[in-house]
Every structure is written in structure tokens, then in C-alpha cells.
Amino acid sequence: KVIATFSKCPIEKGALKFSWSLESSSVDTTSPAVFANEGAQILIPGGVLAAGAEYHLNVEAFMDNDPSKATRGSYVVEVMRRPLVATIAGGSLISASTTRPLVLDSSAAFDPDFSGDVDAGLEYSWYCTILDGVVPTACRGKDGAELTLPAESMVTLDLSNLYVTDENPYVFTVAVSKGSKSPATFSMPVTLTEAAIPSVSVSAGSGKQLPSG
């Protein structure tokens, strides 16, 4: 929004007009027409500007009865990058059974700045911990080997080699990373029993996932 005032010079005054334009930008994916606007304010729709880009805008103010009397201002718009969003399907707790594999699904993780269909830039790493007293330690199987998980968005585990849980659940954490962005993590507690548990899931038929998950 531009705020303009007349000087105190004794000149004929008219209504102020404003004209916006794009001088330059660090990317060429945004049309200059987005910034062509007449008026004291400019409204740029969401999802138009490129994340991480910088735009240099000019605005000219002039009198409608004498366009030669004009002034110009310049502004720099820096578009911030939004953080990655990590998630694991299953709500706030997964009750698992040694009678069937455990599926850990982080395929709904996303980069809010990405507008395509499949984001091939997302990378996944997983680890598992369990409390040993008050200290979290790496999960180990009955053979004593540390549990290792593949670097994929969806992981399927055979739980027959893991001990059932008593008070403390296993905590599976996924770290989602992409390029220079800071990784995002999400942790899911998983209780394990030898009893057979029905597998139940709920999914949304429509809607939009929020950055909060």
C-alpha cells in the first residue's frame, strides 16, 4: 500500500493516480502482468509468487490533471520458503501385533512450496527408539541387532523379531528433507502385542491437508 501526500508548494492539485510495475525479479516464472496494477494498493494472489524469489517493484504516483508531476518509489518483495511437513499415517498411536507386518506410511509428507503432482525431491530417513528407564535407546530385535529402516516414504516391518511392549512403546520417527530446507520430523508411538488386532484405517475422500498435518 502506498501513502502519498502533496508538498506545501503553491501548485494546482489534482487527484492522485498510481501505477505499479515489475522492474526485475530473481526468477522468470512469474508473469509481469501480475504486478501491473492501478491504485494505491496492489493485491497479489496466493500461490503466484515463487518461494525464495525476490521481486523489485516500482510504483509511480502522478496527478490526473498533470501526469508530468510525478514521483516514484521502489520496493523489494522477498518471498519466504515454508517449512516441510512430515507426517505418519495412523493418528496419535499405532497398536501393532506380531501376527502381521507393520506399515509406516509417510507418503503424505509434503513441501508446501511445491505445486506439482509428485515431488521427487523429498528424501526420507527413519529411526526407532524405546525408553530404557528414562533414556531413549535404539530399538533392537531379539537377536540383539539394531533395527534399521529403509529410506523410503513407506516402510513395511516384520515384527516377529521384536519384543512386545510393556509400559513403553516403540517410537518410530521419520525425518523428511529436501535440498537446502531444514528437515521436518514426525514421531509415532507403536505398542506391540502378540494378540491379533484388526487393522482399521480412515481416509479423507476430499479436502486439503494443512501444514499442521
mmCIF file of C-alpha atoms in Angstrom:
data_model
loop_
_atom_site.group_PDB
_atom_site.id
_atom_site.type_symbol
_atom_site.label_atom_id
_atom_site.label_comp_id
_atom_site.label_asym_id
_atom_site.label_seq_id
_atom_site.Cartn_x
_atom_site.Cartn_y
_atom_site.Cartn_z
ATOM 1 C CA LYS A 1 0.000 0.000 0.000
ATOM 2 C CA VAL A 2 1.307 3.444 -0.966
ATOM 3 C CA ILE A 3 0.631 6.589 1.065
ATOM 4 C CA ALA A 4 1.310 9.806 -0.846
ATOM 5 C CA THR A 5 0.914 13.464 0.216
ATOM 6 C CA PHE A 6 1.219 16.731 -1.638
ATOM 7 C CA SER A 7 4.098 19.095 -0.958
ATOM 8 C CA LYS A 8 3.408 22.536 0.538
ATOM 9 C CA CYS A 9 4.314 24.253 -2.726
ATOM 10 C CA PRO A 10 1.516 26.517 -4.102
ATOM 11 C CA ILE A 11 0.652 24.425 -7.152
ATOM 12 C CA GLU A 12 -2.606 23.255 -8.609
ATOM 13 C CA LYS A 13 -3.568 19.921 -7.136
ATOM 14 C CA GLY A 14 -5.457 17.046 -8.707
ATOM 15 C CA ALA A 15 -6.476 13.511 -7.843
ATOM 16 C CA LEU A 16 -3.562 11.152 -7.328
ATOM 17 C CA LYS A 17 -3.177 8.154 -9.608
ATOM 18 C CA PHE A 18 -0.874 5.181 -9.047
ATOM 19 C CA SER A 19 0.729 2.721 -11.428
ATOM 20 C CA TRP A 20 2.603 -0.458 -10.367
ATOM 21 C CA SER A 21 5.087 -2.438 -12.435
ATOM 22 C CA LEU A 22 7.738 -5.130 -12.053
ATOM 23 C CA GLU A 23 11.277 -3.849 -12.552
ATOM 24 C CA SER A 24 13.124 -7.146 -12.110
ATOM 25 C CA SER A 25 12.970 -10.489 -10.334
ATOM 26 C CA SER A 26 15.335 -13.321 -9.455
ATOM 27 C CA VAL A 27 13.119 -15.832 -11.325
ATOM 28 C CA ASP A 28 11.362 -15.794 -14.681
ATOM 29 C CA THR A 29 8.392 -17.978 -13.737
ATOM 30 C CA THR A 30 6.090 -15.132 -12.669
ATOM 31 C CA SER A 31 4.410 -13.026 -15.349
ATOM 32 C CA PRO A 32 5.000 -9.233 -15.078
ATOM 33 C CA ALA A 33 1.277 -8.847 -15.678
ATOM 34 C CA VAL A 34 0.695 -9.991 -12.086
ATOM 35 C CA PHE A 35 2.194 -6.722 -10.868
ATOM 36 C CA ALA A 36 0.505 -4.378 -13.377
ATOM 37 C CA ASN A 37 -1.980 -2.528 -11.224
ATOM 38 C CA GLU A 38 -3.612 0.892 -10.995
ATOM 39 C CA GLY A 39 -4.354 2.091 -7.487
ATOM 40 C CA ALA A 40 -2.719 2.829 -4.139
ATOM 41 C CA GLN A 41 -2.756 -0.866 -3.192
ATOM 42 C CA ILE A 42 -1.664 -3.984 -5.017
ATOM 43 C CA LEU A 43 -3.076 -7.424 -4.294
ATOM 44 C CA ILE A 44 -1.064 -10.445 -5.401
ATOM 45 C CA PRO A 45 -2.987 -13.757 -5.201
ATOM 46 C CA GLY A 46 -1.593 -16.570 -3.114
ATOM 47 C CA GLY A 47 0.407 -19.247 -4.897
ATOM 48 C CA VAL A 48 1.604 -16.889 -7.650
ATOM 49 C CA LEU A 49 4.998 -15.825 -6.303
ATOM 50 C CA ALA A 50 7.901 -18.273 -6.297
ATOM 51 C CA ALA A 51 9.247 -19.362 -2.899
ATOM 52 C CA GLY A 52 12.715 -17.963 -2.227
ATOM 53 C CA ALA A 53 12.423 -15.405 -5.019
ATOM 54 C CA GLU A 54 12.979 -11.658 -4.826
ATOM 55 C CA TYR A 55 10.860 -9.133 -6.738
ATOM 56 C CA HIS A 56 11.727 -5.458 -7.320
ATOM 57 C CA LEU A 57 8.571 -3.379 -7.783
ATOM 58 C CA ASN A 58 8.117 0.201 -8.922
ATOM 59 C CA VAL A 59 5.123 2.386 -8.172
ATOM 60 C CA GLU A 60 4.578 5.774 -9.770
ATOM 61 C CA ALA A 61 2.257 8.408 -8.303
ATOM 62 C CA PHE A 62 1.050 11.278 -10.501
ATOM 63 C CA MET A 63 -1.769 13.829 -10.732
ATOM 64 C CA ASP A 64 -4.556 13.000 -13.118
ATOM 65 C CA ASN A 65 -4.676 16.592 -14.444
ATOM 66 C CA ASP A 66 -0.914 16.802 -14.973
ATOM 67 C CA PRO A 67 0.939 13.462 -15.337
ATOM 68 C CA SER A 68 4.255 15.330 -15.613
ATOM 69 C CA LYS A 69 4.047 15.974 -11.889
ATOM 70 C CA ALA A 70 5.003 12.525 -10.657
ATOM 71 C CA THR A 71 7.112 10.679 -8.129
ATOM 72 C CA ARG A 72 8.323 7.109 -7.987
ATOM 73 C CA GLY A 73 9.017 4.613 -5.230
ATOM 74 C CA SER A 74 10.709 1.217 -5.294
ATOM 75 C CA TYR A 75 10.049 -1.803 -3.123
ATOM 76 C CA VAL A 76 11.643 -5.212 -2.733
ATOM 77 C CA VAL A 77 9.410 -8.207 -2.022
ATOM 78 C CA GLU A 78 11.225 -11.254 -0.656
ATOM 79 C CA VAL A 79 9.170 -14.447 -0.673
ATOM 80 C CA MET A 80 9.996 -16.719 2.246
ATOM 81 C CA ARG A 81 10.173 -20.504 1.978
ATOM 82 C CA ARG A 82 7.668 -22.511 4.006
ATOM 83 C CA PRO A 83 8.919 -25.437 6.107
ATOM 84 C CA LEU A 84 8.496 -29.050 5.085
ATOM 85 C CA VAL A 85 5.657 -31.034 6.649
ATOM 86 C CA ALA A 86 6.328 -34.570 7.899
ATOM 87 C CA THR A 87 3.627 -36.995 8.951
ATOM 88 C CA ILE A 88 2.996 -40.693 9.591
ATOM 89 C CA ALA A 89 -0.449 -42.145 8.949
ATOM 90 C CA GLY A 90 -2.188 -43.712 11.918
ATOM 91 C CA GLY A 91 -3.348 -40.921 14.216
ATOM 92 C CA SER A 92 -1.515 -40.403 17.504
ATOM 93 C CA LEU A 93 -0.764 -44.076 18.364
ATOM 94 C CA ILE A 94 -0.496 -47.334 16.442
ATOM 95 C CA SER A 95 -1.425 -50.616 18.127
ATOM 96 C CA ALA A 96 0.526 -53.323 16.317
ATOM 97 C CA SER A 97 0.573 -57.110 16.505
ATOM 98 C CA THR A 98 3.336 -59.620 15.907
ATOM 99 C CA THR A 99 0.841 -61.565 13.780
ATOM 100 C CA ARG A 100 1.033 -59.122 10.873
ATOM 101 C CA PRO A 101 3.513 -56.665 9.339
ATOM 102 C CA LEU A 102 3.596 -53.041 10.470
ATOM 103 C CA VAL A 103 3.212 -50.427 7.742
ATOM 104 C CA LEU A 104 4.672 -46.995 8.453
ATOM 105 C CA ASP A 105 3.341 -44.577 5.853
ATOM 106 C CA SER A 106 4.849 -41.105 5.440
ATOM 107 C CA SER A 107 3.765 -40.650 1.829
ATOM 108 C CA ALA A 108 1.532 -37.717 2.830
ATOM 109 C CA ALA A 109 4.571 -35.636 3.832
ATOM 110 C CA PHE A 110 4.933 -32.633 1.552
ATOM 111 C CA ASP A 111 6.670 -29.400 0.649
ATOM 112 C CA PRO A 112 4.083 -26.562 0.765
ATOM 113 C CA ASP A 113 6.110 -24.645 -1.836
ATOM 114 C CA PHE A 114 5.850 -27.471 -4.392
ATOM 115 C CA SER A 115 2.902 -27.238 -6.786
ATOM 116 C CA GLY A 116 3.407 -30.322 -8.971
ATOM 117 C CA ASP A 117 1.934 -33.809 -8.705
ATOM 118 C CA VAL A 118 4.894 -35.895 -7.485
ATOM 119 C CA ASP A 119 7.723 -34.269 -5.535
ATOM 120 C CA ALA A 120 10.773 -36.362 -6.386
ATOM 121 C CA GLY A 121 12.967 -34.091 -4.259
ATOM 122 C CA LEU A 122 11.682 -35.402 -0.924
ATOM 123 C CA GLU A 123 14.019 -37.742 0.931
ATOM 124 C CA TYR A 124 13.161 -39.932 3.939
ATOM 125 C CA SER A 125 15.160 -41.385 6.793
ATOM 126 C CA TRP A 126 13.757 -43.457 9.666
ATOM 127 C CA TYR A 127 14.888 -44.473 13.115
ATOM 128 C CA CYS A 128 13.343 -46.221 16.100
ATOM 129 C CA THR A 129 13.851 -45.616 19.826
ATOM 130 C CA ILE A 130 12.440 -47.006 23.055
ATOM 131 C CA LEU A 131 12.863 -45.820 26.607
ATOM 132 C CA ASP A 132 15.420 -47.691 28.680
ATOM 133 C CA GLY A 133 14.489 -46.277 32.047
ATOM 134 C CA VAL A 134 14.413 -42.583 31.235
ATOM 135 C CA VAL A 135 16.907 -42.668 28.365
ATOM 136 C CA PRO A 136 15.751 -43.323 24.778
ATOM 137 C CA THR A 137 17.874 -46.013 23.123
ATOM 138 C CA ALA A 138 17.897 -47.554 19.665
ATOM 139 C CA CYS A 139 15.387 -50.322 19.063
ATOM 140 C CA ARG A 140 16.868 -53.824 18.859
ATOM 141 C CA GLY A 141 15.447 -57.139 17.780
ATOM 142 C CA LYS A 142 15.509 -60.406 19.688
ATOM 143 C CA ASP A 143 18.836 -61.167 18.018
ATOM 144 C CA GLY A 144 20.356 -58.010 19.558
ATOM 145 C CA ALA A 145 20.824 -56.271 16.214
ATOM 146 C CA GLU A 146 19.822 -52.632 15.924
ATOM 147 C CA LEU A 147 16.664 -52.121 13.908
ATOM 148 C CA THR A 148 17.403 -50.480 10.538
ATOM 149 C CA LEU A 149 14.759 -48.994 8.265
ATOM 150 C CA PRO A 150 14.886 -48.287 4.510
ATOM 151 C CA ALA A 151 14.995 -44.697 3.247
ATOM 152 C CA GLU A 152 11.546 -44.782 1.656
ATOM 153 C CA SER A 153 8.267 -42.954 2.178
ATOM 154 C CA MET A 154 6.508 -46.205 3.147
ATOM 155 C CA VAL A 155 8.140 -48.888 5.274
ATOM 156 C CA THR A 156 6.827 -52.405 5.972
ATOM 157 C CA LEU A 157 8.268 -54.215 9.001
ATOM 158 C CA ASP A 158 8.117 -57.836 10.089
ATOM 159 C CA LEU A 159 7.514 -57.511 13.850
ATOM 160 C CA SER A 160 8.084 -61.149 14.760
ATOM 161 C CA ASN A 161 11.694 -60.343 15.720
ATOM 162 C CA LEU A 162 10.699 -57.569 18.146
ATOM 163 C CA TYR A 163 9.756 -57.941 21.805
ATOM 164 C CA VAL A 164 6.234 -56.990 22.806
ATOM 165 C CA THR A 165 5.963 -53.716 24.695
ATOM 166 C CA ASP A 166 5.004 -53.306 28.336
ATOM 167 C CA GLU A 167 4.839 -49.727 29.565
ATOM 168 C CA ASN A 168 6.975 -48.001 26.960
ATOM 169 C CA PRO A 169 6.078 -48.115 23.256
ATOM 170 C CA TYR A 170 8.464 -48.156 20.339
ATOM 171 C CA VAL A 171 8.780 -44.661 18.852
ATOM 172 C CA PHE A 172 9.296 -44.555 15.099
ATOM 173 C CA THR A 173 10.485 -41.214 13.715
ATOM 174 C CA VAL A 174 10.708 -40.104 10.108
ATOM 175 C CA ALA A 175 12.871 -37.180 9.005
ATOM 176 C CA VAL A 176 11.802 -35.629 5.700
ATOM 177 C CA SER A 177 14.368 -33.497 3.896
ATOM 178 C CA LYS A 178 14.656 -31.654 0.598
ATOM 179 C CA GLY A 179 17.544 -29.658 -0.771
ATOM 180 C CA SER A 180 18.589 -26.743 1.430
ATOM 181 C CA LYS A 181 15.403 -26.773 3.510
ATOM 182 C CA SER A 182 15.577 -27.791 7.158
ATOM 183 C CA PRO A 183 14.383 -31.379 7.703
ATOM 184 C CA ALA A 184 10.978 -31.945 9.293
ATOM 185 C CA THR A 185 10.355 -34.831 11.678
ATOM 186 C CA PHE A 186 7.326 -36.734 12.902
ATOM 187 C CA SER A 187 7.250 -39.409 15.611
ATOM 188 C CA MET A 188 4.713 -42.189 16.046
ATOM 189 C CA PRO A 189 4.495 -44.355 19.188
ATOM 190 C CA VAL A 190 3.756 -48.013 18.467
ATOM 191 C CA THR A 191 2.657 -50.565 21.041
ATOM 192 C CA LEU A 192 3.278 -54.238 20.220
ATOM 193 C CA THR A 193 1.353 -57.283 21.381
ATOM 194 C CA GLU A 194 1.172 -60.940 20.388
ATOM 195 C CA ALA A 195 -2.619 -60.803 20.242
ATOM 196 C CA ALA A 196 -4.293 -60.471 16.848
ATOM 197 C CA ILE A 197 -5.596 -56.912 16.312
ATOM 198 C CA PRO A 198 -7.975 -55.952 13.483
ATOM 199 C CA SER A 199 -6.491 -53.495 11.000
ATOM 200 C CA VAL A 200 -8.609 -50.330 10.698
ATOM 201 C CA SER A 201 -7.864 -47.155 8.766
ATOM 202 C CA VAL A 202 -9.711 -43.917 7.967
ATOM 203 C CA SER A 203 -9.003 -41.744 4.946
ATOM 204 C CA ALA A 204 -10.448 -38.492 3.618
ATOM 205 C CA GLY A 205 -12.267 -38.619 0.311
ATOM 206 C CA SER A 206 -11.675 -34.934 -0.381
ATOM 207 C CA GLY A 207 -10.223 -31.803 1.146
ATOM 208 C CA LYS A 208 -6.794 -30.243 1.548
ATOM 209 C CA GLN A 209 -4.091 -31.231 4.015
ATOM 210 C CA LEU A 210 -2.967 -28.356 6.213
ATOM 211 C CA PRO A 211 0.712 -27.693 7.046
ATOM 212 C CA SER A 212 -0.047 -28.833 10.602
ATOM 213 C CA GLY A 213 -0.723 -32.320 9.209
#
